[in-house]
Amino acid sequence: MRIRGMRRTAAVCASGAVLAVLCGCTVQASDGERHSPIRIELPDGTPSPKSAPPDDKPSATPPPAAPAVLWRRGDTGRDIRELQARLRQIAWLFDGPTGTYDDLTEQAVRGFQGKRGLPKTGRTDEVTWQRLLKMTREPGKWDLYLMGGQPADAPDARCLSGRVLCISKSSRTLRWMIDGRTVVTVPVRFGSEYTPTREGVFSVYWKSRHHVSTLYDSPMPYAMFFSGGQAVHYSSDFAATGYAGASHGCVNVADERAISEMFAQVRTGDKVVVHW
């Protein structure tokens, strides 16, 4: 009986010790000294943020920005002339420059890009332009206006009265003027240094619609003669090659429609002024 009583006492004491630990009560030693309470925190079922599994997905890297587009089909202006002139230098374009980003220019840019491993967009972006700059030289004025399109000089004072073919060697243009008013302006080409076009004031003395040169055996349609064998006339060579060529002294016109209309209006005796 005593042994059973002792076992019961020991069980009660053990239960009390466990309860003391769980409840954080003060523990008193056998010598009477009190010790700080011992606290045990039970898990509440919510994992700590530090224990969350790491995210193994790599962060998304944004794609590199596409190079800025400088010019595209439909754009016009001096910059387009330079682009076309540079493409002509390396034989990617054979027409123009026209100053208009047309389908031929787009095809030339696309071919240039493909040859150099660039995206073949047909649009001139910063990367394409820088590559083209490194391969070409700065075009001069008559590279930019190889096929005409340049602005005309102001009329010479001698052109401001009467009916006048006012021809500027500086701007390479011809104005057909009546009483100081410009009716039409066209680009023109002159003779070479060995066969220069004469300068001064003249008059139309003969018109020949289907003229053929007896000296050079070449057609000179819509010829309006003003000084010996020199005349204003249409030139198919000027229309094809622009300022890359020269006349034998005549004033060449590349726009056949314009000169045909001019030929119909100009009269024998009308003034011709060739000036710088």
XYZ file of N, CA and C in Angstrom:
828
model
N 0.840 -1.189 0.000
C 0.000 0.000 0.000
C 0.876 1.240 0.000
N 1.931 1.253 0.704
C 2.828 2.417 0.765
C 3.508 2.647 -0.558
N 3.850 1.559 -1.192
C 4.521 1.686 -2.502
C 3.580 2.305 -3.497
N 2.301 1.889 -3.504
C 1.310 2.443 -4.448
C 1.114 3.904 -4.151
N 1.105 4.315 -2.933
C 0.936 5.731 -2.572
C 2.090 6.568 -3.053
N 3.273 6.024 -2.973
C 4.454 6.765 -3.430
C 4.394 6.970 -4.939
N 3.940 5.976 -5.684
C 3.823 6.107 -7.154
C 2.823 7.198 -7.508
N 1.720 7.261 -6.786
C 0.694 8.272 -7.061
C 1.254 9.661 -6.827
N 2.011 9.826 -5.743
C 2.610 11.136 -5.422
C 3.565 11.568 -6.509
N 4.360 10.613 -7.013
C 5.339 10.948 -8.074
C 4.626 11.367 -9.338
N 3.529 10.747 -9.689
C 2.784 11.098 -10.906
C 2.209 12.474 -10.795
N 1.678 12.802 -9.623
C 1.114 14.141 -9.418
C 2.173 15.188 -9.568
N 3.353 14.936 -8.987
C 4.460 15.911 -9.080
C 4.888 16.102 -10.514
N 4.966 15.009 -11.280
C 5.375 15.118 -12.688
C 4.377 15.920 -13.465
N 3.100 15.718 -13.196
C 2.057 16.482 -13.908
C 2.156 17.945 -13.568
N 2.463 18.224 -12.330
C 2.596 19.625 -11.936
C 3.759 20.291 -12.603
N 4.842 19.556 -12.802
C 6.029 20.134 -13.441
C 5.748 20.472 -14.882
N 5.065 19.551 -15.519
C 4.719 19.809 -16.932
C 3.808 20.994 -17.033
N 2.805 21.107 -16.179
C 1.868 22.219 -16.201
C 2.579 23.516 -15.940
N 3.570 23.478 -15.045
C 4.328 24.690 -14.735
C 5.094 25.164 -15.938
N 5.679 24.224 -16.660
C 6.461 24.600 -17.853
C 5.565 25.194 -18.889
N 4.407 24.549 -19.157
C 3.518 25.000 -20.225
C 2.883 26.327 -19.886
N 2.592 26.572 -18.667
C 1.890 27.791 -18.281
C 2.822 28.931 -17.946
N 4.115 28.683 -17.890
C 5.071 29.754 -17.605
C 5.028 30.203 -16.160
N 4.719 29.349 -15.248
C 4.659 29.764 -13.854
C 6.046 29.828 -13.258
N 6.142 30.422 -12.068
C 7.432 30.551 -11.383
C 7.806 29.232 -10.746
N 9.078 28.892 -10.915
C 9.572 27.649 -10.330
C 10.347 27.994 -9.070
N 10.013 27.293 -7.980
C 10.699 27.537 -6.719
C 11.596 26.351 -6.400
N 12.874 26.661 -6.167
C 13.849 25.608 -5.870
C 13.675 25.148 -4.431
N 14.383 24.077 -4.119
C 14.268 23.511 -2.778
C 14.826 24.431 -1.728
N 15.732 25.384 -2.119
C 16.314 26.291 -1.141
C 15.471 27.526 -0.954
N 14.306 27.594 -1.620
C 13.403 28.719 -1.427
C 13.630 29.852 -2.398
N 14.686 29.821 -3.280
C 14.975 30.924 -4.229
C 14.067 30.810 -5.437
N 13.514 31.967 -5.817
C 12.631 31.989 -6.980
C 13.448 32.204 -8.265
N 13.095 31.557 -9.348
C 13.742 31.713 -10.663
C 12.736 32.293 -11.647
N 13.250 32.908 -12.731
C 12.374 33.496 -13.769
C 11.523 32.417 -14.393
N 10.356 32.810 -14.829
C 9.463 31.815 -15.441
C 10.022 31.307 -16.759
N 9.752 30.104 -17.108
C 10.158 29.479 -18.367
C 8.937 29.399 -19.244
N 9.009 30.047 -20.469
C 7.840 30.092 -21.356
C 8.097 29.244 -22.590
N 7.147 28.509 -22.990
C 7.208 27.685 -24.186
C 6.105 28.159 -25.130
N 6.453 28.600 -26.355
C 5.458 29.046 -27.342
C 5.141 27.891 -28.278
N 3.900 27.631 -28.408
C 3.454 26.575 -29.295
C 3.247 27.122 -30.703
N 3.524 26.353 -31.754
C 3.312 26.815 -33.141
C 1.848 27.041 -33.408
N 1.551 28.142 -34.189
C 0.144 28.455 -34.488
C -0.278 27.995 -35.868
N 0.606 27.285 -36.612
C 0.243 26.746 -37.925
C 0.582 27.673 -39.074
N 1.079 28.917 -38.848
C 1.448 29.862 -39.912
C 2.948 29.855 -40.090
N 3.457 29.470 -41.236
C 4.915 29.414 -41.420
C 5.522 30.800 -41.430
N 6.735 30.915 -40.963
C 7.465 32.183 -40.969
C 7.831 32.536 -42.401
N 7.856 33.842 -42.737
C 8.258 34.237 -44.090
C 9.627 33.699 -44.471
N 10.530 33.587 -43.519
C 11.872 33.102 -43.822
C 11.858 31.628 -44.215
N 10.820 30.924 -43.765
C 10.777 29.496 -44.060
C 10.098 29.194 -45.392
N 9.591 30.281 -46.114
C 8.932 30.054 -47.398
C 9.940 29.584 -48.423
N 9.557 28.681 -49.306
C 10.503 28.166 -50.310
C 10.940 29.274 -51.253
N 12.199 29.298 -51.642
C 12.699 30.364 -52.529
C 12.055 30.267 -53.905
N 11.898 31.460 -54.559
C 11.350 31.512 -55.912
C 12.473 31.249 -56.904
N 12.398 30.101 -57.577
C 13.453 29.718 -58.505
C 13.305 30.341 -59.882
N 12.185 31.076 -60.168
C 11.990 31.673 -61.486
C 12.886 32.885 -61.666
N 13.664 32.971 -62.754
C 14.504 34.156 -62.973
C 13.644 35.368 -63.290
N 14.102 36.539 -62.889
C 13.363 37.768 -63.167
C 13.378 38.031 -64.670
N 12.243 38.483 -65.221
C 12.121 38.729 -66.664
C 12.955 39.943 -67.057
N 13.806 39.809 -68.098
C 14.629 40.914 -68.599
C 13.936 41.537 -69.795
N 13.648 42.843 -69.768
C 12.949 43.466 -70.907
C 13.809 43.403 -72.155
N 13.205 43.190 -73.323
C 13.977 43.133 -74.569
C 14.608 44.480 -74.873
N 15.744 44.495 -75.576
C 16.373 45.779 -75.907
C 15.475 46.614 -76.802
N 15.515 47.910 -76.608
C 14.675 48.820 -77.388
C 15.113 48.823 -78.846
N 14.151 48.857 -79.758
C 14.455 48.912 -81.192
C 15.059 50.271 -81.524
N 16.008 50.324 -82.474
C 16.607 51.609 -82.832
C 15.561 52.569 -83.390
N 15.743 53.836 -83.126
C 14.777 54.844 -83.568
C 14.752 54.921 -85.087
N 13.553 55.003 -85.641
C 13.393 55.150 -87.091
C 13.521 56.631 -87.442
N 14.424 56.924 -88.371
C 14.648 58.301 -88.798
C 13.721 58.703 -89.934
N 13.647 57.838 -90.966
C 12.815 58.132 -92.131
C 12.161 56.853 -92.631
N 11.022 57.028 -93.253
C 10.288 55.900 -93.809
C 9.550 56.346 -95.056
N 8.909 55.368 -95.704
C 8.212 55.643 -96.961
C 7.194 56.766 -96.788
N 7.219 57.707 -97.729
C 6.311 58.851 -97.686
C 6.969 60.119 -97.190
N 8.119 60.008 -96.485
C 8.825 61.194 -96.005
C 9.463 61.941 -97.175
N 9.612 63.252 -97.009
C 10.213 64.084 -98.047
C 11.198 65.061 -97.428
N 12.045 65.655 -98.274
C 12.935 66.702 -97.788
C 14.393 66.483 -98.156
N 15.211 67.380 -97.669
C 16.635 67.368 -97.986
C 17.326 66.122 -97.433
N 16.921 65.678 -96.235
C 17.524 64.475 -95.646
C 17.299 63.245 -96.521
N 16.129 63.169 -97.148
C 15.842 62.037 -98.024
C 16.732 62.100 -99.262
N 17.000 63.295 -99.755
C 17.925 63.452 -100.885
C 19.314 62.917 -100.510
N 19.770 63.241 -99.300
C 21.091 62.759 -98.887
C 21.102 61.236 -98.766
N 20.055 60.676 -98.180
C 19.950 59.216 -98.086
C 20.032 58.599 -99.478
N 19.278 59.132 -100.416
C 19.258 58.591 -101.778
C 20.610 58.775 -102.467
N 21.244 59.927 -102.250
C 22.555 60.169 -102.869
C 23.593 59.183 -102.345
N 23.543 58.877 -101.064
C 24.492 57.915 -100.489
C 24.210 56.494 -100.981
N 22.947 56.146 -101.116
C 22.607 54.826 -101.656
C 23.064 54.702 -103.114
N 23.030 55.805 -103.852
C 23.519 55.790 -105.239
C 25.027 55.537 -105.283
N 25.759 56.081 -104.311
C 27.221 55.922 -104.301
C 27.638 54.461 -104.234
N 26.849 53.636 -103.561
C 27.222 52.227 -103.398
C 26.309 51.310 -104.215
N 25.677 51.913 -105.253
C 24.923 51.170 -106.265
C 23.728 50.396 -105.711
N 23.088 50.928 -104.666
C 21.837 50.334 -104.204
C 20.641 51.069 -104.777
N 20.877 52.256 -105.332
C 19.806 53.052 -105.939
C 20.356 53.672 -107.211
N 19.546 53.701 -108.255
C 20.005 54.220 -109.537
C 19.179 55.405 -110.016
N 18.015 55.635 -109.424
C 17.196 56.794 -109.775
C 17.408 57.906 -108.750
N 16.933 59.095 -109.123
C 16.980 60.209 -108.177
C 18.368 60.802 -108.018
N 18.592 61.497 -106.916
C 17.679 61.717 -105.784
C 16.435 62.534 -106.160
N 15.330 62.171 -105.540
C 14.078 62.866 -105.792
C 13.610 63.665 -104.580
N 14.133 63.331 -103.392
C 13.668 63.995 -102.180
C 12.419 63.363 -101.598
N 11.925 62.274 -102.208
C 10.746 61.572 -101.702
C 11.100 60.116 -101.423
N 10.788 59.638 -100.214
C 11.064 58.257 -99.811
C 10.014 57.371 -100.478
N 10.316 56.932 -101.710
C 9.349 56.172 -102.491
C 9.625 54.671 -102.400
N 8.925 53.881 -103.235
C 9.083 52.437 -103.163
C 10.482 51.992 -103.579
N 11.108 52.700 -104.528
C 12.465 52.336 -104.938
C 13.461 52.570 -103.808
N 13.281 53.654 -103.076
C 14.153 53.938 -101.930
C 13.966 52.886 -100.844
N 12.732 52.503 -100.597
C 12.439 51.477 -99.593
C 13.084 50.146 -99.970
N 13.007 49.780 -101.247
C 13.634 48.545 -101.709
C 15.154 48.610 -101.556
N 15.736 49.774 -101.877
C 17.186 49.931 -101.760
C 17.637 49.804 -100.301
N 16.901 50.417 -99.388
C 17.239 50.339 -97.962
C 17.107 48.902 -97.472
N 16.064 48.223 -97.895
C 15.867 46.835 -97.473
C 17.017 45.946 -97.975
N 17.448 46.152 -99.206
C 18.569 45.384 -99.735
C 19.862 45.669 -98.991
N 20.102 46.938 -98.690
C 21.293 47.330 -97.937
C 21.286 46.688 -96.557
N 20.130 46.698 -95.884
C 20.026 46.101 -94.547
C 20.274 44.597 -94.593
N 19.660 43.916 -95.549
C 19.820 42.471 -95.631
C 21.250 42.056 -95.892
N 21.963 42.814 -96.712
C 23.358 42.500 -97.039
C 24.248 42.587 -95.817
N 23.853 43.396 -94.853
C 24.686 43.612 -93.669
C 24.107 42.989 -92.405
N 23.161 42.088 -92.561
C 22.626 41.358 -91.420
C 21.727 42.173 -90.515
N 21.183 43.259 -91.016
C 20.262 44.073 -90.227
C 18.825 43.672 -90.540
N 17.892 43.950 -89.639
C 16.490 43.647 -89.935
C 16.050 44.344 -91.223
N 15.458 43.593 -92.143
C 15.087 44.139 -93.451
C 13.707 44.796 -93.373
N 13.674 45.983 -92.789
C 12.415 46.700 -92.612
C 12.108 47.648 -93.760
N 13.136 48.093 -94.471
C 12.935 49.104 -95.503
C 12.849 50.506 -94.935
N 12.842 50.630 -93.611
C 12.856 51.937 -92.951
C 14.286 52.264 -92.523
N 14.647 53.515 -92.599
C 15.994 53.919 -92.223
C 16.021 54.262 -90.736
N 16.577 53.344 -89.927
C 16.711 53.603 -88.496
C 18.130 54.087 -88.209
N 18.397 54.376 -86.943
C 19.687 54.947 -86.560
C 20.842 54.008 -86.884
N 20.663 52.701 -86.679
C 21.728 51.735 -86.940
C 22.028 51.673 -88.437
N 20.977 51.607 -89.260
C 21.161 51.569 -90.714
C 21.855 52.828 -91.207
N 21.447 53.978 -90.706
C 22.022 55.258 -91.140
C 23.502 55.352 -90.777
N 23.875 54.968 -89.568
C 25.267 55.030 -89.155
C 26.133 54.097 -89.998
N 25.599 52.930 -90.345
C 26.346 51.997 -91.196
C 26.552 52.601 -92.590
N 25.518 53.255 -93.101
C 25.612 53.885 -94.426
C 26.595 55.052 -94.418
N 26.608 55.831 -93.340
C 27.536 56.957 -93.240
C 28.989 56.495 -93.317
N 29.282 55.362 -92.687
C 30.657 54.868 -92.667
C 31.128 54.387 -94.035
N 30.186 54.063 -94.911
C 30.543 53.489 -96.205
C 30.507 54.496 -97.353
N 30.091 55.738 -97.065
C 29.910 56.715 -98.131
C 30.535 58.053 -97.755
N 30.586 58.948 -98.730
C 31.133 60.292 -98.507
C 30.004 61.315 -98.457
N 30.312 62.492 -97.967
C 29.336 63.580 -97.914
C 28.982 64.015 -99.331
N 27.709 63.935 -99.727
C 27.346 64.338 -101.085
C 27.384 65.849 -101.259
N 27.814 66.284 -102.456
C 27.817 67.702 -102.769
C 26.437 68.150 -103.246
N 26.315 69.455 -103.525
C 25.018 70.012 -103.919
C 24.464 69.319 -105.148
N 25.326 69.100 -106.156
C 24.821 68.531 -107.407
C 24.747 67.011 -107.362
N 25.195 66.421 -106.259
C 24.855 65.020 -105.982
C 23.422 64.952 -105.450
N 23.082 65.925 -104.600
C 21.741 65.963 -104.020
C 20.687 66.289 -105.073
N 21.073 67.140 -106.038
C 20.133 67.563 -107.078
C 20.572 67.052 -108.441
N 21.083 65.840 -108.468
C 21.592 65.252 -109.704
C 20.546 65.251 -110.809
N 19.302 65.005 -110.441
C 18.225 64.933 -111.425
C 17.312 66.153 -111.360
N 17.792 67.241 -110.807
C 16.987 68.457 -110.712
C 16.238 68.544 -109.406
N 15.312 69.509 -109.352
C 14.522 69.728 -108.143
C 15.057 70.833 -107.263
N 16.184 71.443 -107.648
C 16.778 72.515 -106.849
C 15.953 73.802 -106.953
N 15.998 74.643 -105.927
C 15.283 75.929 -105.995
C 15.960 76.864 -106.995
N 15.182 77.714 -107.605
C 15.703 78.646 -108.607
C 16.194 79.931 -107.950
N 17.205 80.553 -108.574
C 17.649 81.874 -108.149
C 16.555 82.905 -108.422
N 16.678 84.043 -107.759
C 15.795 85.165 -108.094
C 16.069 85.596 -109.535
N 15.069 86.069 -110.239
C 15.270 86.461 -111.637
C 16.271 87.615 -111.770
N 17.051 87.566 -112.814
C 17.925 88.675 -113.156
C 17.067 89.902 -113.480
N 17.617 91.091 -113.210
C 16.852 92.328 -113.449
C 16.433 92.453 -114.909
N 17.205 91.896 -115.822
C 16.899 91.997 -117.254
C 15.731 91.089 -117.660
N 15.276 90.270 -116.714
C 14.180 89.345 -116.998
C 12.820 89.874 -116.547
N 12.776 91.052 -115.948
C 11.567 91.508 -115.265
C 10.577 92.233 -116.165
N 10.885 92.350 -117.441
C 9.934 92.975 -118.368
C 9.896 92.177 -119.669
N 8.726 92.147 -120.299
C 8.579 91.467 -121.572
C 8.473 89.955 -121.424
N 8.682 89.280 -122.542
C 8.608 87.806 -122.617
C 10.036 87.279 -122.664
N 10.418 86.517 -121.635
C 11.832 86.183 -121.453
C 12.032 84.729 -121.042
N 13.002 84.069 -121.680
C 13.562 82.809 -121.166
C 14.741 83.213 -120.282
N 14.528 83.180 -118.967
C 15.514 83.671 -117.992
C 16.277 82.473 -117.436
N 17.561 82.364 -117.788
C 18.336 81.150 -117.523
C 19.481 81.466 -116.565
N 19.497 80.779 -115.399
C 20.526 80.999 -114.378
C 21.523 79.852 -114.373
N 22.801 80.196 -114.561
C 23.845 79.172 -114.457
C 24.132 78.814 -113.004
N 23.864 79.731 -112.087
C 24.136 79.467 -110.669
C 23.222 78.388 -110.112
N 21.928 78.530 -110.369
C 20.973 77.538 -109.845
C 20.612 76.476 -110.863
N 21.145 76.621 -112.096
C 20.863 75.667 -113.177
C 19.358 75.527 -113.400
N 18.728 76.650 -113.558
C 17.286 76.670 -113.778
C 16.924 77.629 -114.913
N 15.766 77.399 -115.500
C 15.198 78.273 -116.527
C 13.810 78.689 -116.080
N 13.561 79.999 -116.100
C 12.221 80.537 -115.842
C 11.657 81.066 -117.161
N 10.485 80.651 -117.516
C 9.765 81.277 -118.616
C 8.879 82.343 -117.987
N 9.180 83.629 -118.329
C 8.556 84.752 -117.654
C 7.844 85.664 -118.647
N 6.723 86.201 -118.198
C 5.984 87.191 -118.984
C 5.669 88.374 -118.076
N 6.238 89.549 -118.429
C 6.013 90.788 -117.674
C 6.317 90.618 -116.178
N 7.440 89.971 -115.873
C 7.885 89.811 -114.500
C 7.235 88.663 -113.755
N 6.319 87.960 -114.373
C 5.639 86.823 -113.731
C 6.223 85.519 -114.255
N 6.568 84.612 -113.343
C 7.118 83.310 -113.736
C 5.984 82.368 -114.101
N 5.989 81.896 -115.341
C 4.968 80.962 -115.811
C 5.342 79.531 -115.428
N 6.604 79.166 -115.645
C 7.073 77.827 -115.321
C 8.570 77.891 -115.041
N 9.054 76.984 -114.167
C 10.485 76.882 -113.865
C 10.917 75.433 -114.050
N 12.046 75.219 -114.752
C 12.541 73.858 -114.971
C 14.043 73.817 -114.744
N 14.590 72.658 -114.301
C 16.036 72.494 -114.226
C 16.615 72.418 -115.644
N 17.832 72.938 -115.820
C 18.495 72.877 -117.122
C 19.953 72.483 -116.949
N 20.548 72.029 -118.044
C 21.952 71.625 -118.060
C 22.666 72.411 -119.155
N 23.944 72.701 -118.927
C 24.700 73.538 -119.857
C 25.837 72.754 -120.508
N 26.602 73.465 -121.344
C 27.747 72.852 -122.000
C 28.890 72.626 -121.025
N 29.840 71.796 -121.436
C 31.020 71.519 -120.614
C 32.001 72.692 -120.706
N 33.123 72.587 -120.008
C 34.124 73.657 -120.052
C 34.735 73.806 -121.440
N 34.649 72.758 -122.247
C 35.211 72.813 -123.598
C 34.184 73.325 -124.613
N 32.904 73.216 -124.287
C 31.840 73.726 -125.164
C 30.855 74.517 -124.305
N 31.277 75.657 -123.749
C 30.440 76.382 -122.788
C 29.223 77.045 -123.438
N 28.182 77.171 -122.661
C 26.996 77.916 -123.078
C 27.285 79.397 -122.949
N 26.988 80.158 -123.983
C 27.283 81.592 -123.980
C 26.373 82.327 -123.000
N 26.898 83.403 -122.453
C 26.144 84.223 -121.505
C 25.840 85.570 -122.134
N 24.737 86.181 -121.707
C 24.348 87.494 -122.225
C 22.871 87.557 -122.536
N 22.526 88.589 -123.336
C 21.133 88.800 -123.727
C 20.992 88.481 -125.214
N 20.047 87.596 -125.540
C 19.843 87.148 -126.913
C 18.341 87.183 -127.206
N 17.972 86.658 -128.343
C 16.560 86.501 -128.684
C 16.383 85.227 -129.489
N 15.201 84.643 -129.388
C 14.896 83.428 -130.143
C 14.770 83.817 -131.625
N 15.602 83.239 -132.454
C 15.558 83.578 -133.876
C 15.016 82.455 -134.744
N 14.880 81.233 -134.175
C 14.350 80.117 -134.973
C 13.847 79.031 -134.033
N 12.714 78.450 -134.357
C 12.137 77.327 -133.616
C 12.045 76.118 -134.544
N 12.443 74.927 -134.023
C 12.405 73.706 -134.828
C 11.917 72.554 -133.951
N 10.692 72.130 -134.184
C 10.040 71.127 -133.325
C 10.744 69.773 -133.351
N 11.175 69.304 -134.497
C 11.776 67.976 -134.621
C 13.224 68.087 -135.105
N 13.966 68.985 -134.537
C 15.320 69.264 -135.032
C 16.292 68.121 -134.683
N 17.229 67.878 -135.615
C 18.323 66.939 -135.406
C 19.623 67.667 -135.714
N 20.596 67.581 -134.804
C 21.870 68.266 -134.990
C 22.629 67.679 -136.168
N 23.031 68.544 -137.098
C 23.843 68.079 -138.229
C 25.301 67.919 -137.812
N 25.715 68.602 -136.751
C 27.099 68.516 -136.291
C 27.336 67.268 -135.455
N 26.400 66.928 -134.558
C 26.570 65.790 -133.646
C 25.625 64.625 -133.971
N 24.771 64.808 -134.958
C 23.817 63.776 -135.370
C 22.997 63.266 -134.177
N 22.488 64.216 -133.414
C 21.690 63.869 -132.236
C 20.389 64.670 -132.268
N 19.296 64.071 -131.791
C 18.009 64.766 -131.811
C 17.989 65.944 -130.830
N 17.327 67.023 -131.250
C 17.168 68.230 -130.428
C 15.712 68.686 -130.499
N 14.772 67.876 -130.011
C 13.353 68.245 -130.133
C 13.012 69.509 -129.354
N 12.044 70.228 -129.841
C 11.568 71.483 -129.241
C 12.693 72.524 -129.181
N 13.515 72.576 -130.213
C 14.661 73.490 -130.212
C 14.228 74.936 -130.436
N 14.750 75.811 -129.590
C 14.536 77.260 -129.717
C 15.921 77.905 -129.750
N 16.406 78.236 -130.938
C 17.764 78.735 -131.126
C 17.851 80.207 -130.739
N 18.946 80.543 -130.027
C 19.126 81.911 -129.564
C 20.515 82.481 -129.867
N 21.529 81.617 -130.141
C 22.885 82.110 -130.418
C 23.613 81.092 -131.286
N 23.689 81.360 -132.583
C 24.333 80.421 -133.485
C 23.664 79.063 -133.413
N 24.465 78.013 -133.129
C 23.911 76.673 -133.028
C 23.429 76.312 -131.638
N 23.452 77.263 -130.701
C 23.006 76.988 -129.336
C 21.507 77.261 -129.206
N 20.841 76.309 -128.555
C 19.389 76.398 -128.423
C 18.952 75.841 -127.084
N 17.763 76.210 -126.689
C 17.081 75.546 -125.574
C 16.304 74.385 -126.187
N 16.518 73.149 -125.696
C 15.800 72.005 -126.266
C 15.715 70.861 -125.263
N 14.830 69.911 -125.561
C 14.689 68.715 -124.731
C 15.876 67.791 -124.944
N 16.344 67.124 -123.848
C 17.453 66.176 -123.927
C 17.081 64.896 -123.199
N 17.003 63.816 -123.956
C 16.724 62.516 -123.328
C 17.902 62.068 -122.462
N 19.129 62.485 -122.846
C 20.304 62.123 -122.041
C 20.257 62.823 -120.691
N 19.872 64.085 -120.683
C 19.729 64.811 -119.417
C 18.659 64.157 -118.555
N 17.568 63.722 -119.177
C 16.496 63.053 -118.435
C 16.981 61.750 -117.818
N 17.941 61.082 -118.477
C 18.411 59.771 -118.011
C 19.574 59.872 -117.032
N 20.514 60.792 -117.248
C 21.741 60.842 -116.445
C 21.876 62.079 -115.580
N 21.007 63.072 -115.789
C 21.075 64.270 -114.974
C 22.348 65.055 -115.195
N 22.848 65.635 -114.113
C 24.045 66.478 -114.209
C 25.334 65.670 -114.280
N 25.210 64.384 -114.413
C 26.406 63.556 -114.618
C 26.988 63.789 -116.005
N 26.195 64.359 -116.897
C 26.662 64.657 -118.255
C 26.648 66.153 -118.519
N 26.813 66.522 -119.783
C 26.810 67.929 -120.185
C 26.380 68.012 -121.644
N 25.990 69.212 -122.065
C 25.613 69.421 -123.458
C 26.838 69.872 -124.256
N 26.614 70.130 -125.540
C 27.675 70.681 -126.392
C 27.574 72.193 -126.477
N 26.875 72.790 -125.532
C 26.704 74.236 -125.511
C 25.256 74.658 -125.425
N 24.345 73.760 -125.752
C 22.919 74.072 -125.672
C 22.439 74.073 -124.223
N 21.230 74.600 -124.040
C 20.572 74.564 -122.738
C 19.606 73.389 -122.774
N 19.946 72.308 -122.057
C 19.138 71.087 -122.057
C 18.016 71.173 -121.031
N 16.863 70.641 -121.397
C 15.716 70.520 -120.490
C 15.349 69.041 -120.402
N 15.112 68.535 -119.189
C 14.796 67.107 -118.993
C 13.301 66.827 -118.944
N 12.496 67.849 -118.667
C 11.045 67.683 -118.541
C 10.403 67.911 -119.915
N 10.085 66.820 -120.606
C 9.572 66.944 -121.979
C 8.212 67.630 -122.018
N 7.363 67.328 -121.067
C 6.043 67.959 -121.073
C 6.168 69.466 -120.888
N 7.025 69.870 -119.958
C 7.176 71.302 -119.688
C 7.716 72.049 -120.904
N 8.728 71.486 -121.570
C 9.297 72.207 -122.702
C 8.366 72.182 -123.910
N 7.546 71.133 -124.027
C 6.584 71.129 -125.137
C 5.562 72.249 -124.959
N 5.125 72.495 -123.742
C 4.187 73.586 -123.463
C 4.869 74.938 -123.654
N 6.136 75.017 -123.216
C 6.894 76.244 -123.380
C 7.110 76.559 -124.868
N 7.448 75.515 -125.625
C 7.689 75.671 -127.065
C 6.454 76.253 -127.754
N 5.268 75.817 -127.311
C 4.029 76.311 -127.909
C 3.781 77.779 -127.576
N 4.324 78.275 -126.457
C 4.061 79.645 -126.031
C 5.122 80.647 -126.502
N 6.378 80.195 -126.567
C 7.469 81.105 -126.928
C 7.356 81.498 -128.402
N 7.613 82.769 -128.679
C 7.544 83.288 -130.040
C 8.942 83.655 -130.530
N 9.100 83.653 -131.820
C 10.332 84.157 -132.413
C 10.467 85.627 -132.034
N 11.637 86.015 -131.576
C 11.872 87.388 -131.132
C 11.810 87.550 -129.624
N 11.293 86.555 -128.880
C 11.275 86.644 -127.416
C 12.709 86.651 -126.882
N 12.894 87.341 -125.779
C 14.231 87.550 -125.208
C 14.734 86.296 -124.485
N 16.063 86.107 -124.543
C 16.734 85.035 -123.807
C 17.861 85.674 -123.004
N 17.867 85.473 -121.692
C 18.908 86.002 -120.811
C 19.616 84.832 -120.137
N 20.924 84.700 -120.362
C 21.714 83.670 -119.707
C 22.670 84.379 -118.744
N 22.559 84.092 -117.471
C 23.320 84.840 -116.457
C 23.790 83.910 -115.340
N 24.694 84.437 -114.513
C 25.113 83.756 -113.295
C 24.282 84.275 -112.131
